[in-house]
């Protein structure tokens, strides 16, 4: 009878321990479900960031195309129809376009200077005999005015070139900052996902251990019940005898 009571007490103790473990198991399952929700939210955030990055890329591409079109329009306005007749290629990069514009204007300046010098010399030779000093002065003034206008156009072109370069640097800095923040956000999300996955694996391991302990307790309880049943059967046979 003492052994039976001990067995029954052990069974009750195992039952009580099992019932006490149930709230912990329920809390662990709720925590796992909440972790799944956190992972889903992290995935949604990642998708949202990727969508924002694609939008920024499209906006940057649009700005780049608009920038190239503005440069080409400016190039045509400054160069005029003469370059189109000459078939001068327009580079896709800003440096190529600026270099082409610079070479063209240098050639025009040299050409204007040469023409102005030749014209001035021809006028001087034609008017030497007639001593038309007044006409020569007017011609010289006109040439000086033309040279002055050409210099003003060159300075304006240089100012436009600096403005375009500043715009290019601003776009490149914006793209670099966007890529930098995107990399940081991806790293942070990766760290959060890794941490959540590690916690999930740990909780799964604990749940498996609890499940194994529960199965062990159930097996032990079943064995105890079989032993108790055998003992009662033995007592019944002895009483019957």
Tab-separated table of N, CA and C in Angstrom, residues 46-181:
chain	number	residue	atom	x	y	z
A	46	UNK	N	10.686	46.035	-45.970
A	46	UNK	CA	11.733	45.841	-46.983
A	46	UNK	C	11.181	46.072	-48.384
A	47	UNK	N	9.979	45.527	-48.652
A	47	UNK	CA	9.362	45.723	-49.971
A	47	UNK	C	9.061	47.202	-50.218
A	48	UNK	N	8.602	47.905	-49.173
A	48	UNK	CA	8.322	49.335	-49.312
A	48	UNK	C	9.596	50.118	-49.623
A	49	UNK	N	10.688	49.775	-48.929
A	49	UNK	CA	11.957	50.451	-49.193
A	49	UNK	C	12.444	50.169	-50.613
A	50	UNK	N	12.299	48.915	-51.055
A	50	UNK	CA	12.707	48.598	-52.419
A	50	UNK	C	11.874	49.382	-53.433
A	51	UNK	N	10.552	49.528	-53.144
A	51	UNK	CA	9.709	50.321	-54.041
A	51	UNK	C	10.149	51.778	-54.067
A	52	UNK	N	10.491	52.324	-52.880
A	52	UNK	CA	10.974	53.704	-52.840
A	52	UNK	C	12.278	53.864	-53.609
A	53	UNK	N	13.162	52.869	-53.497
A	53	UNK	CA	14.438	52.933	-54.214
A	53	UNK	C	14.202	52.906	-55.727
A	54	UNK	N	13.277	52.038	-56.175
A	54	UNK	CA	12.975	51.996	-57.609
A	54	UNK	C	12.392	53.327	-58.088
A	55	UNK	N	11.524	53.918	-57.238
A	55	UNK	CA	10.962	55.225	-57.589
A	55	UNK	C	12.054	56.285	-57.700
A	56	UNK	N	13.010	56.250	-56.744
A	56	UNK	CA	14.120	57.207	-56.809
A	56	UNK	C	14.970	56.990	-58.061
A	57	UNK	N	15.190	55.703	-58.417
A	57	UNK	CA	15.966	55.423	-59.624
A	57	UNK	C	15.256	55.967	-60.859
A	58	UNK	N	13.917	55.756	-60.923
A	58	UNK	CA	13.172	56.268	-62.066
A	58	UNK	C	13.234	57.800	-62.118
A	59	UNK	N	13.078	58.425	-60.937
A	59	UNK	CA	13.146	59.889	-60.896
A	59	UNK	C	14.524	60.383	-61.327
A	60	UNK	N	15.576	59.663	-60.865
A	60	UNK	CA	16.929	60.052	-61.255
A	60	UNK	C	17.142	59.881	-62.756
A	61	UNK	N	16.605	58.779	-63.305
A	61	UNK	CA	16.712	58.591	-64.754
A	61	UNK	C	15.982	59.672	-65.531
A	62	UNK	N	14.787	60.042	-65.018
A	62	UNK	CA	14.047	61.127	-65.676
A	62	UNK	C	14.811	62.440	-65.613
A	63	UNK	N	15.398	62.743	-64.434
A	63	UNK	CA	16.182	63.972	-64.317
A	63	UNK	C	17.400	63.939	-65.232
A	64	UNK	N	18.026	62.742	-65.346
A	64	UNK	CA	19.196	62.632	-66.214
A	64	UNK	C	18.820	62.864	-67.672
A	65	UNK	N	17.684	62.250	-68.085
A	65	UNK	CA	17.252	62.450	-69.478
A	65	UNK	C	16.869	63.913	-69.741
A	66	UNK	N	16.148	64.490	-68.770
A	66	UNK	CA	15.782	65.896	-68.922
A	66	UNK	C	17.013	66.790	-68.971
A	67	UNK	N	17.997	66.427	-68.129
A	67	UNK	CA	19.251	67.194	-68.099
A	67	UNK	C	19.968	67.109	-69.434
A	68	UNK	N	20.053	65.905	-70.027
A	68	UNK	CA	20.716	65.750	-71.317
A	68	UNK	C	19.977	66.511	-72.420
A	69	UNK	N	18.616	66.480	-72.363
A	69	UNK	CA	17.861	67.214	-73.372
A	69	UNK	C	18.099	68.717	-73.251
A	70	UNK	N	18.138	69.225	-71.983
A	70	UNK	CA	18.395	70.654	-71.794
A	70	UNK	C	19.781	71.036	-72.307
A	71	UNK	N	20.751	70.153	-72.066
A	71	UNK	CA	22.112	70.431	-72.538
A	71	UNK	C	22.151	70.461	-74.060
A	72	UNK	N	21.430	69.521	-74.697
A	72	UNK	CA	21.420	69.495	-76.160
A	72	UNK	C	20.747	70.751	-76.718
A	73	UNK	N	19.631	71.178	-76.072
A	73	UNK	CA	18.959	72.394	-76.532
A	73	UNK	C	19.880	73.597	-76.394
A	74	UNK	N	20.559	73.669	-75.223
A	74	UNK	CA	21.505	74.760	-75.018
A	74	UNK	C	22.636	74.696	-76.029
A	75	UNK	N	23.106	73.487	-76.301
A	75	UNK	CA	24.185	73.308	-77.286
A	75	UNK	C	23.761	73.825	-78.659
A	76	UNK	N	22.519	73.477	-79.053
A	76	UNK	CA	22.048	73.916	-80.368
A	76	UNK	C	21.845	75.428	-80.406
A	77	UNK	N	21.350	75.984	-79.286
A	77	UNK	CA	21.150	77.427	-79.247
A	77	UNK	C	22.472	78.182	-79.357
A	78	UNK	N	23.487	77.654	-78.657
A	78	UNK	CA	24.776	78.340	-78.660
A	78	UNK	C	25.542	78.109	-79.969
A	79	UNK	N	25.476	76.887	-80.458
A	79	UNK	CA	26.272	76.550	-81.637
A	79	UNK	C	25.624	77.040	-82.924
A	80	UNK	N	24.263	77.094	-82.976
A	80	UNK	CA	23.590	77.545	-84.186
A	80	UNK	C	23.502	76.435	-85.221
A	81	UNK	N	23.011	76.773	-86.361
A	81	UNK	CA	22.817	75.789	-87.418
A	81	UNK	C	24.112	75.427	-88.118
A	82	UNK	N	25.184	76.174	-87.900
A	82	UNK	CA	26.435	75.908	-88.616
A	82	UNK	C	27.029	74.571	-88.193
A	83	UNK	N	26.962	74.268	-86.910
A	83	UNK	CA	27.508	72.981	-86.452
A	83	UNK	C	26.695	71.815	-86.971
A	84	UNK	N	25.361	72.003	-87.095
A	84	UNK	CA	24.551	70.916	-87.632
A	84	UNK	C	24.937	70.617	-89.071
A	85	UNK	N	25.230	71.697	-89.849
A	85	UNK	CA	25.654	71.471	-91.219
A	85	UNK	C	27.014	70.779	-91.270
A	86	UNK	N	27.887	71.087	-90.300
A	86	UNK	CA	29.208	70.452	-90.270
A	86	UNK	C	29.142	69.012	-89.779
A	87	UNK	N	28.029	68.633	-89.131
A	87	UNK	CA	27.907	67.253	-88.659
A	87	UNK	C	28.738	66.957	-87.439
A	88	UNK	N	28.872	67.919	-86.520
A	88	UNK	CA	29.656	67.693	-85.298
A	88	UNK	C	28.855	66.798	-84.364
A	89	UNK	N	29.390	65.656	-83.898
A	89	UNK	CA	28.627	64.747	-83.027
A	89	UNK	C	28.467	65.339	-81.644
A	90	UNK	N	27.301	65.078	-81.035
A	90	UNK	CA	27.024	65.514	-79.660
A	90	UNK	C	27.208	64.321	-78.736
A	91	UNK	N	28.174	64.399	-77.811
A	91	UNK	CA	28.431	63.304	-76.882
A	91	UNK	C	27.309	63.163	-75.871
A	92	UNK	N	27.143	61.991	-75.378
A	92	UNK	CA	26.125	61.753	-74.355
A	92	UNK	C	26.536	62.301	-73.009
A	93	UNK	N	27.845	62.452	-72.762
A	93	UNK	CA	28.315	62.981	-71.487
A	93	UNK	C	28.474	64.489	-71.543
A	94	UNK	N	28.428	65.098	-70.359
A	94	UNK	CA	28.550	66.551	-70.272
A	94	UNK	C	29.934	67.018	-70.712
A	95	UNK	N	30.964	66.287	-70.331
A	95	UNK	CA	32.327	66.698	-70.682
A	95	UNK	C	32.528	66.726	-72.205
A	96	UNK	N	31.959	65.716	-72.899
A	96	UNK	CA	32.102	65.687	-74.361
A	96	UNK	C	31.417	66.892	-74.996
A	97	UNK	N	30.211	67.210	-74.504
A	97	UNK	CA	29.468	68.345	-75.066
A	97	UNK	C	30.200	69.648	-74.805
A	98	UNK	N	30.694	69.811	-73.578
A	98	UNK	CA	31.404	71.050	-73.232
A	98	UNK	C	32.695	71.186	-74.035
A	99	UNK	N	33.387	70.060	-74.213
A	99	UNK	CA	34.624	70.101	-74.991
A	99	UNK	C	34.333	70.479	-76.448
A	100	UNK	N	33.233	69.914	-77.011
A	100	UNK	CA	32.868	70.255	-78.394
A	100	UNK	C	32.509	71.724	-78.517
A	101	UNK	N	31.735	72.232	-77.531
A	101	UNK	CA	31.360	73.652	-77.563
A	101	UNK	C	32.597	74.537	-77.455
A	102	UNK	N	33.518	74.169	-76.551
A	102	UNK	CA	34.723	74.977	-76.372
A	102	UNK	C	35.558	75.029	-77.650
A	103	UNK	N	35.741	73.857	-78.274
A	103	UNK	CA	36.531	73.813	-79.515
A	103	UNK	C	35.868	74.636	-80.604
A	104	UNK	N	34.528	74.520	-80.679
A	104	UNK	CA	33.811	75.271	-81.716
A	104	UNK	C	33.973	76.769	-81.517
A	105	UNK	N	33.826	77.241	-80.278
A	105	UNK	CA	33.927	78.679	-80.039
A	105	UNK	C	35.358	79.179	-80.201
A	106	UNK	N	36.322	78.361	-79.841
A	106	UNK	CA	37.706	78.761	-80.084
A	106	UNK	C	37.980	78.919	-81.575
A	107	UNK	N	37.435	77.965	-82.353
A	107	UNK	CA	37.609	78.078	-83.806
A	107	UNK	C	36.913	79.327	-84.351
A	108	UNK	N	35.698	79.594	-83.834
A	108	UNK	CA	34.982	80.785	-84.307
A	108	UNK	C	35.720	82.067	-83.937
A	109	UNK	N	36.260	82.083	-82.706
A	109	UNK	CA	36.995	83.282	-82.274
A	109	UNK	C	38.224	83.494	-83.153
A	110	UNK	N	38.977	82.417	-83.403
A	110	UNK	CA	40.156	82.531	-84.257
A	110	UNK	C	39.766	82.933	-85.677
A	111	UNK	N	38.657	82.344	-86.146
A	111	UNK	CA	38.203	82.672	-87.494
A	111	UNK	C	37.790	84.136	-87.582
A	112	UNK	N	37.052	84.592	-86.555
A	112	UNK	CA	36.625	86.000	-86.542
A	112	UNK	C	37.823	86.941	-86.461
A	113	UNK	N	38.799	86.542	-85.654
A	113	UNK	CA	39.999	87.371	-85.553
A	113	UNK	C	40.739	87.446	-86.887
A	114	UNK	N	40.868	86.250	-87.519
A	114	UNK	CA	41.568	86.230	-88.807
A	114	UNK	C	40.811	87.044	-89.856
A	115	UNK	N	39.469	86.859	-89.881
A	115	UNK	CA	38.684	87.611	-90.854
A	115	UNK	C	38.735	89.111	-90.570
A	116	UNK	N	38.660	89.412	-89.252
A	116	UNK	CA	38.712	90.828	-88.886
A	116	UNK	C	40.064	91.442	-89.272
A	117	UNK	N	41.149	90.688	-89.026
A	117	UNK	CA	42.479	91.192	-89.393
A	117	UNK	C	42.626	91.355	-90.887
A	118	UNK	N	42.126	90.344	-91.639
A	118	UNK	CA	42.230	90.432	-93.095
A	118	UNK	C	41.383	91.567	-93.641
A	119	UNK	N	40.170	91.678	-93.062
A	119	UNK	CA	39.292	92.740	-93.530
A	119	UNK	C	39.859	94.122	-93.196
A	120	UNK	N	40.399	94.215	-91.992
A	120	UNK	CA	40.992	95.493	-91.608
A	120	UNK	C	42.184	95.853	-92.493
A	121	UNK	N	43.010	94.837	-92.790
A	121	UNK	CA	44.172	95.088	-93.648
A	121	UNK	C	43.741	95.474	-95.053
A	122	UNK	N	42.698	94.776	-95.577
A	122	UNK	CA	42.224	95.102	-96.931
A	122	UNK	C	41.649	96.516	-96.988
A	123	UNK	N	40.905	96.859	-95.941
A	123	UNK	CA	40.330	98.202	-95.919
A	123	UNK	C	41.415	99.280	-95.822
A	124	UNK	N	42.405	98.961	-95.027
A	124	UNK	CA	43.491	99.934	-94.887
A	124	UNK	C	44.225	100.137	-96.212
A	125	UNK	N	44.511	99.020	-96.905
A	125	UNK	CA	45.193	99.124	-98.191
A	125	UNK	C	44.342	99.846	-99.231
A	126	UNK	N	42.998	99.588	-99.193
A	126	UNK	CA	42.129	100.227	-100.197
A	126	UNK	C	41.947	101.717	-99.933
A	127	UNK	N	42.019	102.074	-98.655
A	127	UNK	CA	41.738	103.465	-98.299
A	127	UNK	C	42.993	104.305	-98.068
A	128	UNK	N	44.178	103.659	-98.247
A	128	UNK	CA	45.414	104.420	-98.028
A	128	UNK	C	45.523	105.558	-99.040
A	129	UNK	N	45.183	105.247	-100.274
A	129	UNK	CA	45.326	106.260	-101.324
A	129	UNK	C	44.379	107.416	-101.104
A	130	UNK	N	43.182	107.139	-100.621
A	130	UNK	CA	42.178	108.186	-100.469
A	130	UNK	C	42.199	108.826	-99.096
A	131	UNK	N	43.054	108.267	-98.201
A	131	UNK	CA	43.211	108.826	-96.855
A	131	UNK	C	41.872	108.903	-96.124
A	132	UNK	N	41.130	107.739	-96.183
A	132	UNK	CA	39.805	107.708	-95.534
A	132	UNK	C	39.985	107.220	-94.100
A	133	UNK	N	40.557	108.101	-93.277
A	133	UNK	CA	40.819	107.741	-91.893
A	133	UNK	C	39.520	107.506	-91.100
A	134	UNK	N	38.508	108.235	-91.468
A	134	UNK	CA	37.235	108.109	-90.734
A	134	UNK	C	36.605	106.737	-90.932
A	135	UNK	N	36.627	106.259	-92.176
A	135	UNK	CA	36.064	104.948	-92.459
A	135	UNK	C	36.839	103.849	-91.746
A	136	UNK	N	38.160	104.010	-91.717
A	136	UNK	CA	38.963	103.000	-91.020
A	136	UNK	C	38.645	102.980	-89.526
A	137	UNK	N	38.438	104.165	-88.956
A	137	UNK	CA	38.095	104.203	-87.528
A	137	UNK	C	36.745	103.552	-87.267
A	138	UNK	N	35.780	103.804	-88.165
A	138	UNK	CA	34.472	103.158	-88.002
A	138	UNK	C	34.595	101.641	-88.104
A	139	UNK	N	35.399	101.195	-89.084
A	139	UNK	CA	35.592	99.753	-89.242
A	139	UNK	C	36.266	99.152	-88.017
A	140	UNK	N	37.296	99.847	-87.509
A	140	UNK	CA	37.980	99.351	-86.315
A	140	UNK	C	37.035	99.291	-85.123
A	141	UNK	N	36.167	100.326	-84.995
A	141	UNK	CA	35.189	100.322	-83.895
A	141	UNK	C	34.208	99.170	-84.030
A	142	UNK	N	33.772	98.933	-85.298
A	142	UNK	CA	32.845	97.818	-85.525
A	142	UNK	C	33.504	96.484	-85.191
A	143	UNK	N	34.773	96.339	-85.574
A	143	UNK	CA	35.483	95.097	-85.265
A	143	UNK	C	35.679	94.930	-83.765
A	144	UNK	N	36.018	96.046	-83.100
A	144	UNK	CA	36.166	95.961	-81.649
A	144	UNK	C	34.850	95.590	-80.974
A	145	UNK	N	33.736	96.156	-81.500
A	145	UNK	CA	32.423	95.814	-80.944
A	145	UNK	C	32.095	94.332	-81.169
A	146	UNK	N	32.438	93.845	-82.360
A	146	UNK	CA	32.192	92.426	-82.657
A	146	UNK	C	33.019	91.523	-81.756
A	147	UNK	N	34.298	91.895	-81.574
A	147	UNK	CA	35.148	91.107	-80.675
A	147	UNK	C	34.624	91.145	-79.242
A	148	UNK	N	34.145	92.325	-78.837
A	148	UNK	CA	33.589	92.443	-77.489
A	148	UNK	C	32.359	91.547	-77.325
A	149	UNK	N	31.474	91.534	-78.340
A	149	UNK	CA	30.282	90.680	-78.283
A	149	UNK	C	30.657	89.201	-78.231
A	150	UNK	N	31.682	88.849	-79.036
A	150	UNK	CA	32.149	87.458	-79.007
A	150	UNK	C	32.688	87.082	-77.638
A	151	UNK	N	33.444	87.969	-77.028
A	151	UNK	CA	33.973	87.701	-75.677
A	151	UNK	C	32.849	87.543	-74.662
A	152	UNK	N	31.820	88.377	-74.799
A	152	UNK	CA	30.666	88.263	-73.886
A	152	UNK	C	29.965	86.915	-74.064
A	153	UNK	N	29.836	86.481	-75.322
A	153	UNK	CA	29.210	85.185	-75.567
A	153	UNK	C	30.040	84.052	-74.969
A	154	UNK	N	31.362	84.133	-75.090
A	154	UNK	CA	32.238	83.106	-74.506
A	154	UNK	C	32.095	83.080	-72.993
A	155	UNK	N	32.056	84.260	-72.358
A	155	UNK	CA	31.897	84.306	-70.902
A	155	UNK	C	30.548	83.739	-70.470
A	156	UNK	N	29.496	84.067	-71.226
A	156	UNK	CA	28.180	83.513	-70.904
A	156	UNK	C	28.181	82.004	-71.031
A	157	UNK	N	28.854	81.500	-72.082
A	157	UNK	CA	28.948	80.051	-72.263
A	157	UNK	C	29.711	79.403	-71.113
A	158	UNK	N	30.769	80.019	-70.656
A	158	UNK	CA	31.521	79.480	-69.528
A	158	UNK	C	30.672	79.440	-68.263
A	159	UNK	N	29.863	80.495	-68.031
A	159	UNK	CA	28.979	80.511	-66.860
A	159	UNK	C	27.951	79.392	-66.937
A	160	UNK	N	27.367	79.183	-68.136
A	160	UNK	CA	26.417	78.092	-68.312
A	160	UNK	C	27.081	76.737	-68.081
A	161	UNK	N	28.329	76.619	-68.529
A	161	UNK	CA	29.064	75.366	-68.334
A	161	UNK	C	29.270	75.082	-66.852
A	162	UNK	N	29.657	76.073	-66.082
A	162	UNK	CA	29.834	75.884	-64.633
A	162	UNK	C	28.520	75.511	-63.958
A	163	UNK	N	27.423	76.136	-64.406
A	163	UNK	CA	26.112	75.806	-63.837
A	163	UNK	C	25.741	74.361	-64.120
A	164	UNK	N	25.987	73.895	-65.355
A	164	UNK	CA	25.691	72.502	-65.706
A	164	UNK	C	26.556	71.529	-64.912
A	165	UNK	N	27.809	71.883	-64.700
A	165	UNK	CA	28.684	71.024	-63.892
A	165	UNK	C	28.200	70.947	-62.450
A	166	UNK	N	27.753	72.071	-61.900
A	166	UNK	CA	27.226	72.069	-60.530
A	166	UNK	C	25.974	71.204	-60.438
A	167	UNK	N	25.106	71.289	-61.468
A	167	UNK	CA	23.914	70.452	-61.487
A	167	UNK	C	24.281	68.979	-61.538
A	168	UNK	N	25.285	68.643	-62.339
A	168	UNK	CA	25.739	67.254	-62.432
A	168	UNK	C	26.263	66.759	-61.097
A	169	UNK	N	27.081	67.587	-60.415
A	169	UNK	CA	27.603	67.182	-59.104
A	169	UNK	C	26.473	66.993	-58.095
A	170	UNK	N	25.448	67.878	-58.154
A	170	UNK	CA	24.321	67.741	-57.230
A	170	UNK	C	23.559	66.433	-57.449
A	171	UNK	N	23.329	66.074	-58.725
A	171	UNK	CA	22.642	64.810	-59.025
A	171	UNK	C	23.459	63.610	-58.571
A	172	UNK	N	24.764	63.649	-58.795
A	172	UNK	CA	25.612	62.535	-58.361
A	172	UNK	C	25.615	62.407	-56.845
A	173	UNK	N	25.658	63.534	-56.118
A	173	UNK	CA	25.628	63.479	-54.647
A	173	UNK	C	24.295	62.924	-54.151
A	174	UNK	N	23.191	63.335	-54.800
A	174	UNK	CA	21.874	62.823	-54.403
A	174	UNK	C	21.794	61.313	-54.599
A	175	UNK	N	22.295	60.830	-55.741
A	175	UNK	CA	22.299	59.393	-55.991
A	175	UNK	C	23.162	58.656	-54.973
A	176	UNK	N	24.326	59.209	-54.648
A	176	UNK	CA	25.219	58.565	-53.674
A	176	UNK	C	24.563	58.494	-52.292
A	177	UNK	N	23.883	59.592	-51.884
A	177	UNK	CA	23.217	59.585	-50.578
A	177	UNK	C	22.083	58.569	-50.541
A	178	UNK	N	21.319	58.496	-51.628
A	178	UNK	CA	20.209	57.539	-51.673
A	178	UNK	C	20.723	56.104	-51.559
A	179	UNK	N	21.806	55.778	-52.286
A	179	UNK	CA	22.381	54.433	-52.217
A	179	UNK	C	22.927	54.147	-50.822
A	180	UNK	N	23.543	55.184	-50.188
A	180	UNK	CA	24.107	54.994	-48.844
A	180	UNK	C	23.013	54.668	-47.834
A	181	UNK	N	21.911	55.463	-47.840
A	181	UNK	CA	20.830	55.205	-46.890
A	181	UNK	C	20.131	53.894	-47.193
